[in-house]
mmCIF file of C-alpha atoms in Angstrom:
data_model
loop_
_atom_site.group_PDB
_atom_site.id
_atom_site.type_symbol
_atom_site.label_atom_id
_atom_site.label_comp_id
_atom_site.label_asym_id
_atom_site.label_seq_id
_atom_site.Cartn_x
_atom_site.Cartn_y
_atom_site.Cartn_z
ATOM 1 C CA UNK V 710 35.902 37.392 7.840
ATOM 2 C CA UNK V 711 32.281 37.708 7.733
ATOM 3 C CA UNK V 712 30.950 40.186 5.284
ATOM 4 C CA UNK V 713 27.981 42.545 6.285
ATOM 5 C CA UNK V 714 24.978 43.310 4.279
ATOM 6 C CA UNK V 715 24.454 46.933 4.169
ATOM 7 C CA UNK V 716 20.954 47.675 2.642
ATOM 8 C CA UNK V 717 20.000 51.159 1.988
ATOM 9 C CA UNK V 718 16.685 53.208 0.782
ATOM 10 C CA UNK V 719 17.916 56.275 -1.402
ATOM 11 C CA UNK V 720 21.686 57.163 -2.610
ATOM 12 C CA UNK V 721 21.578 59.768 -0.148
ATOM 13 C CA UNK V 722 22.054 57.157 2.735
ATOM 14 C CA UNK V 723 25.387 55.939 0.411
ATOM 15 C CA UNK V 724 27.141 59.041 0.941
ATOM 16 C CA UNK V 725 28.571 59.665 4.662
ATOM 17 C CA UNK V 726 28.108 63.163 4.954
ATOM 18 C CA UNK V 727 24.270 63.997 3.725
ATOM 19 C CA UNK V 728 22.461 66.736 4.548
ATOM 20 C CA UNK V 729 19.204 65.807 4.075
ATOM 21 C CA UNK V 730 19.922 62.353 5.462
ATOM 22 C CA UNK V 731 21.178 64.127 8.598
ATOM 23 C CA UNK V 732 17.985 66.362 8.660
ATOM 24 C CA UNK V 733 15.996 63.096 8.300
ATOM 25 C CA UNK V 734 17.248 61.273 11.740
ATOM 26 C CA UNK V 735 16.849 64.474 13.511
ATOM 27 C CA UNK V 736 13.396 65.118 12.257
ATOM 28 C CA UNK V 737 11.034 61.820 12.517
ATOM 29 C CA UNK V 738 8.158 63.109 11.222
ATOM 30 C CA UNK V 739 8.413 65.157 7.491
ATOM 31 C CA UNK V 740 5.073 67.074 7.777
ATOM 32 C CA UNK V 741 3.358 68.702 10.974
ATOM 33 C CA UNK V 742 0.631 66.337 11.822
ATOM 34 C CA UNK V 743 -2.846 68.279 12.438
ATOM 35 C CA UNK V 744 -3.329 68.603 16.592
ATOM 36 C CA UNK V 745 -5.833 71.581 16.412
ATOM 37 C CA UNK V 746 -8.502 68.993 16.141
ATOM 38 C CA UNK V 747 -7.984 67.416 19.165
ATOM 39 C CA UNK V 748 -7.405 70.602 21.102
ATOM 40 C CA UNK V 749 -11.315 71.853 19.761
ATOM 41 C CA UNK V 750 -12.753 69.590 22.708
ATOM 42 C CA UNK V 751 -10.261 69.038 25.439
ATOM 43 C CA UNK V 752 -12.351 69.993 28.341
ATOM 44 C CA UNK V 753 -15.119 67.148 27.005
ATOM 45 C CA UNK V 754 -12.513 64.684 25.952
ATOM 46 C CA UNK V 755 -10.681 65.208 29.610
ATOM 47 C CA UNK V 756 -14.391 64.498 31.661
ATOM 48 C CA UNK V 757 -16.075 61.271 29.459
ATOM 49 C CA UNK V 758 -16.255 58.134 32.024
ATOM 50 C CA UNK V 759 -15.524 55.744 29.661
ATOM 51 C CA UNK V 760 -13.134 53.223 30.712
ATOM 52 C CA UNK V 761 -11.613 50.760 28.785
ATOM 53 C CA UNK V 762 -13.853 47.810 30.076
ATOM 54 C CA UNK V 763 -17.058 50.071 28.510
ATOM 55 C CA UNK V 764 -15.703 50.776 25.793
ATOM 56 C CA UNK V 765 -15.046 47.033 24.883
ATOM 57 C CA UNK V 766 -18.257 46.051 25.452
ATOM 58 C CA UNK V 767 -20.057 48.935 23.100
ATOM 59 C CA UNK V 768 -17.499 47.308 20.785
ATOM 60 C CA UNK V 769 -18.566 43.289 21.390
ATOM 61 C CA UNK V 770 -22.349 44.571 21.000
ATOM 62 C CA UNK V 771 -21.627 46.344 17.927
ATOM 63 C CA UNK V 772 -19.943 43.403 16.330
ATOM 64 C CA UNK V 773 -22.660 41.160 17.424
ATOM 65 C CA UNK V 774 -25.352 43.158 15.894
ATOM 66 C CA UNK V 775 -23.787 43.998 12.281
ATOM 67 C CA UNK V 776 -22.935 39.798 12.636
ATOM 68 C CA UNK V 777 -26.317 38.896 12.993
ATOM 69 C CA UNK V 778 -27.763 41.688 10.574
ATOM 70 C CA UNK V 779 -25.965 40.361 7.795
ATOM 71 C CA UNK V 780 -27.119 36.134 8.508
ATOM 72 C CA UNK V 781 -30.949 37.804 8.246
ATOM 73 C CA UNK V 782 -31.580 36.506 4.367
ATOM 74 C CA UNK V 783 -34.563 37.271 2.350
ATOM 75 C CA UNK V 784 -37.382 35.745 2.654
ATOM 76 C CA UNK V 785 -38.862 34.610 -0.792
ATOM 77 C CA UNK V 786 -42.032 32.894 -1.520
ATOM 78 C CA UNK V 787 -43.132 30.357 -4.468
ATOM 79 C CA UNK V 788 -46.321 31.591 -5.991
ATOM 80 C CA UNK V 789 -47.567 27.941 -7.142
ATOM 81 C CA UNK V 790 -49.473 27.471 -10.200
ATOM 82 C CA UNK V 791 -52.997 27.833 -10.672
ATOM 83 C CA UNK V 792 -53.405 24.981 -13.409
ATOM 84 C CA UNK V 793 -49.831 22.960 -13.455
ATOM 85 C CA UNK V 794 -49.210 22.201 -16.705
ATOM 86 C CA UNK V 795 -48.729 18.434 -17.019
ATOM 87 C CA UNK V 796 -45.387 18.621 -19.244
ATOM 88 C CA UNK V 797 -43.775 20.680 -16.267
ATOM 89 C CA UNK V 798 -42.745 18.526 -13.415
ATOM 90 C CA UNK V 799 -40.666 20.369 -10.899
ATOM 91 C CA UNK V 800 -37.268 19.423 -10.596
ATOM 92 C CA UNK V 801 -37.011 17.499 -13.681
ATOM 93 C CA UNK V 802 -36.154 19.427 -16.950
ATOM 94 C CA UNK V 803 -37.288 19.267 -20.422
ATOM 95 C CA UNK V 804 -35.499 19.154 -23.436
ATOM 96 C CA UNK V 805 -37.262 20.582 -26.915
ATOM 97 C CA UNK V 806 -35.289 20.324 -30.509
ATOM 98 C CA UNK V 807 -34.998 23.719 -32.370
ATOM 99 C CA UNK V 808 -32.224 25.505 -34.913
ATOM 100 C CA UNK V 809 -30.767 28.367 -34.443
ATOM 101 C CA UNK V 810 -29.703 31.000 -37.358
ATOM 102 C CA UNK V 811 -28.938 34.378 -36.453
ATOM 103 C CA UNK V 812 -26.627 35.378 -39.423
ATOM 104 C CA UNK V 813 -23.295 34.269 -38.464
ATOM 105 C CA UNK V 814 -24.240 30.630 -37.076
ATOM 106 C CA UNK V 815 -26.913 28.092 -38.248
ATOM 107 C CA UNK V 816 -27.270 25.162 -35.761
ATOM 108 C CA UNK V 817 -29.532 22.208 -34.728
ATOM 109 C CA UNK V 818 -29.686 22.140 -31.485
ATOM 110 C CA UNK V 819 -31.070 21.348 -27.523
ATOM 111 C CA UNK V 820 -33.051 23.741 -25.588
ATOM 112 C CA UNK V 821 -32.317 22.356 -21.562
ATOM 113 C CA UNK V 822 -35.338 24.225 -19.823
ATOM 114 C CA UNK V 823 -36.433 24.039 -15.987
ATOM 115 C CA UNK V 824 -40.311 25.088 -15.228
ATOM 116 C CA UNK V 825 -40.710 26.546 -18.539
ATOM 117 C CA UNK V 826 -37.232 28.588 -18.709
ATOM 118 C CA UNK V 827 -34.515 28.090 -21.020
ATOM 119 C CA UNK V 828 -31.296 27.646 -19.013
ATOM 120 C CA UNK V 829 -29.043 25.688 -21.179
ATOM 121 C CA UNK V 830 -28.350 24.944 -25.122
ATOM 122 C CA UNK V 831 -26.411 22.541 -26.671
ATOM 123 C CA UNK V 832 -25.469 20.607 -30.103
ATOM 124 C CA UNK V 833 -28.376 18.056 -31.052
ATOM 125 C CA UNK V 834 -26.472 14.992 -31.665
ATOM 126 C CA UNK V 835 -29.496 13.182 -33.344
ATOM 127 C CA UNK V 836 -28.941 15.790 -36.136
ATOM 128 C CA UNK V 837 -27.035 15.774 -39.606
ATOM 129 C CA UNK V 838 -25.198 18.664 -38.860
ATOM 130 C CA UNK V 839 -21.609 17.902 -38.443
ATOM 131 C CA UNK V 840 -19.421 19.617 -35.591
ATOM 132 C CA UNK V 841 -19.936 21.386 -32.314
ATOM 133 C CA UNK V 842 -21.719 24.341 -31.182
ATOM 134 C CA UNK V 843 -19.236 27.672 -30.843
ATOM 135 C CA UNK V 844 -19.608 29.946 -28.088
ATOM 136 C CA UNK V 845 -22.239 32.793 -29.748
ATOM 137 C CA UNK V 846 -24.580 29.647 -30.332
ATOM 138 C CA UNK V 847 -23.800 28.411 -26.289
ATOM 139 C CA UNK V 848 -24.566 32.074 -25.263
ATOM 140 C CA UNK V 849 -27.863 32.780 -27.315
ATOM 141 C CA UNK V 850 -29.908 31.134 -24.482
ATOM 142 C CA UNK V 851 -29.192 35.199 -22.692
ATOM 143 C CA UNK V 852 -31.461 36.301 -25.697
ATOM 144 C CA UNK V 853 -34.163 34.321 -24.896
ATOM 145 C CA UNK V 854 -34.618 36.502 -21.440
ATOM 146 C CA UNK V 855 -36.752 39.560 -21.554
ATOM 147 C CA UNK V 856 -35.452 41.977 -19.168
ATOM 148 C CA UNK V 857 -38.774 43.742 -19.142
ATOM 149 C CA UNK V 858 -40.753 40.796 -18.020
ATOM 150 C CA UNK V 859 -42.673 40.580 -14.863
ATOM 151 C CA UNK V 860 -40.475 39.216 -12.396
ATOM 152 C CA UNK V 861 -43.221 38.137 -9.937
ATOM 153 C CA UNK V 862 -47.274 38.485 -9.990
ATOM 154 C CA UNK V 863 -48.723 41.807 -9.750
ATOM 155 C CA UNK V 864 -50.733 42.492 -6.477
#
């Protein structure tokens, strides 16, 4: 004999006789759901022209335009320097030796900079110091970033 799986939601679907479960299966919907706001504008609703073919294609341009709206990037432009200095190639990046010691960590280590910006620091390895740089020495290249600075050339 084949057993049948009987799943249920509540307890109240357990018992055979429930009141609320039998007011439940006559009554679909719990709460009233708002028609006044359809009734406002019936006349209106009753005389638009729009078929469905219309409607579709408002809805194809619509797409279309928020799709190509958001592939429009920014345009940015290089301001190039005046006087390049010769130690800054493009491209290429510069290391410079320094120590760090800001009260909890002393360090030798390697600034990594691009065009004159710090972007990376690491352990010097040509030092004496013994051991690897932690993560408050890794993250101390944020502090070398002035949030005030002039982001671009004032015109």
């Amino acid at each position: 004999m084949k057993k049948i799986k009987k799943y249920w939601k509540s307890s109240e679907e357990l018992k055979k006789d429930s009141k609320i479960l039998n007011e439940f299966k006559n009554k679909e919907f719990v709460q009233k759901l708002p028609e006044d706001i359809f009734d406002t504008n019936k006349q209106a609703l009753e005389d638009s022209s729009t078929n469905r073919r219309d409607f579709l294609k408002y809805v194809g341009f619509s797409t279309a335009a928020v799709g190509i709206a958001a592939c429009e990037g920014p345009v940015i432009n290089s301001v190039p320097y005046v006087v390049q200095p010769d130690e800054i190639i493009p491209g290429n990046a510069n290391y410079y030796a320094s120590s760090i010691a800001d009260g909890y960590d002393y360090r030798n280590i390697l600034v990594k900079t691009r065009e004159g910006r710090p972007i990376k620091i690491k352990q010097n390895k040509d030092a004496i110091s013994l051991g690897e740089c932690n993560a408050r020495v890794l993250a101390s290249v944020l502090s070398l970033y002035d949030s005030k600075r002039l982001k671009g050339p004032k015109v």
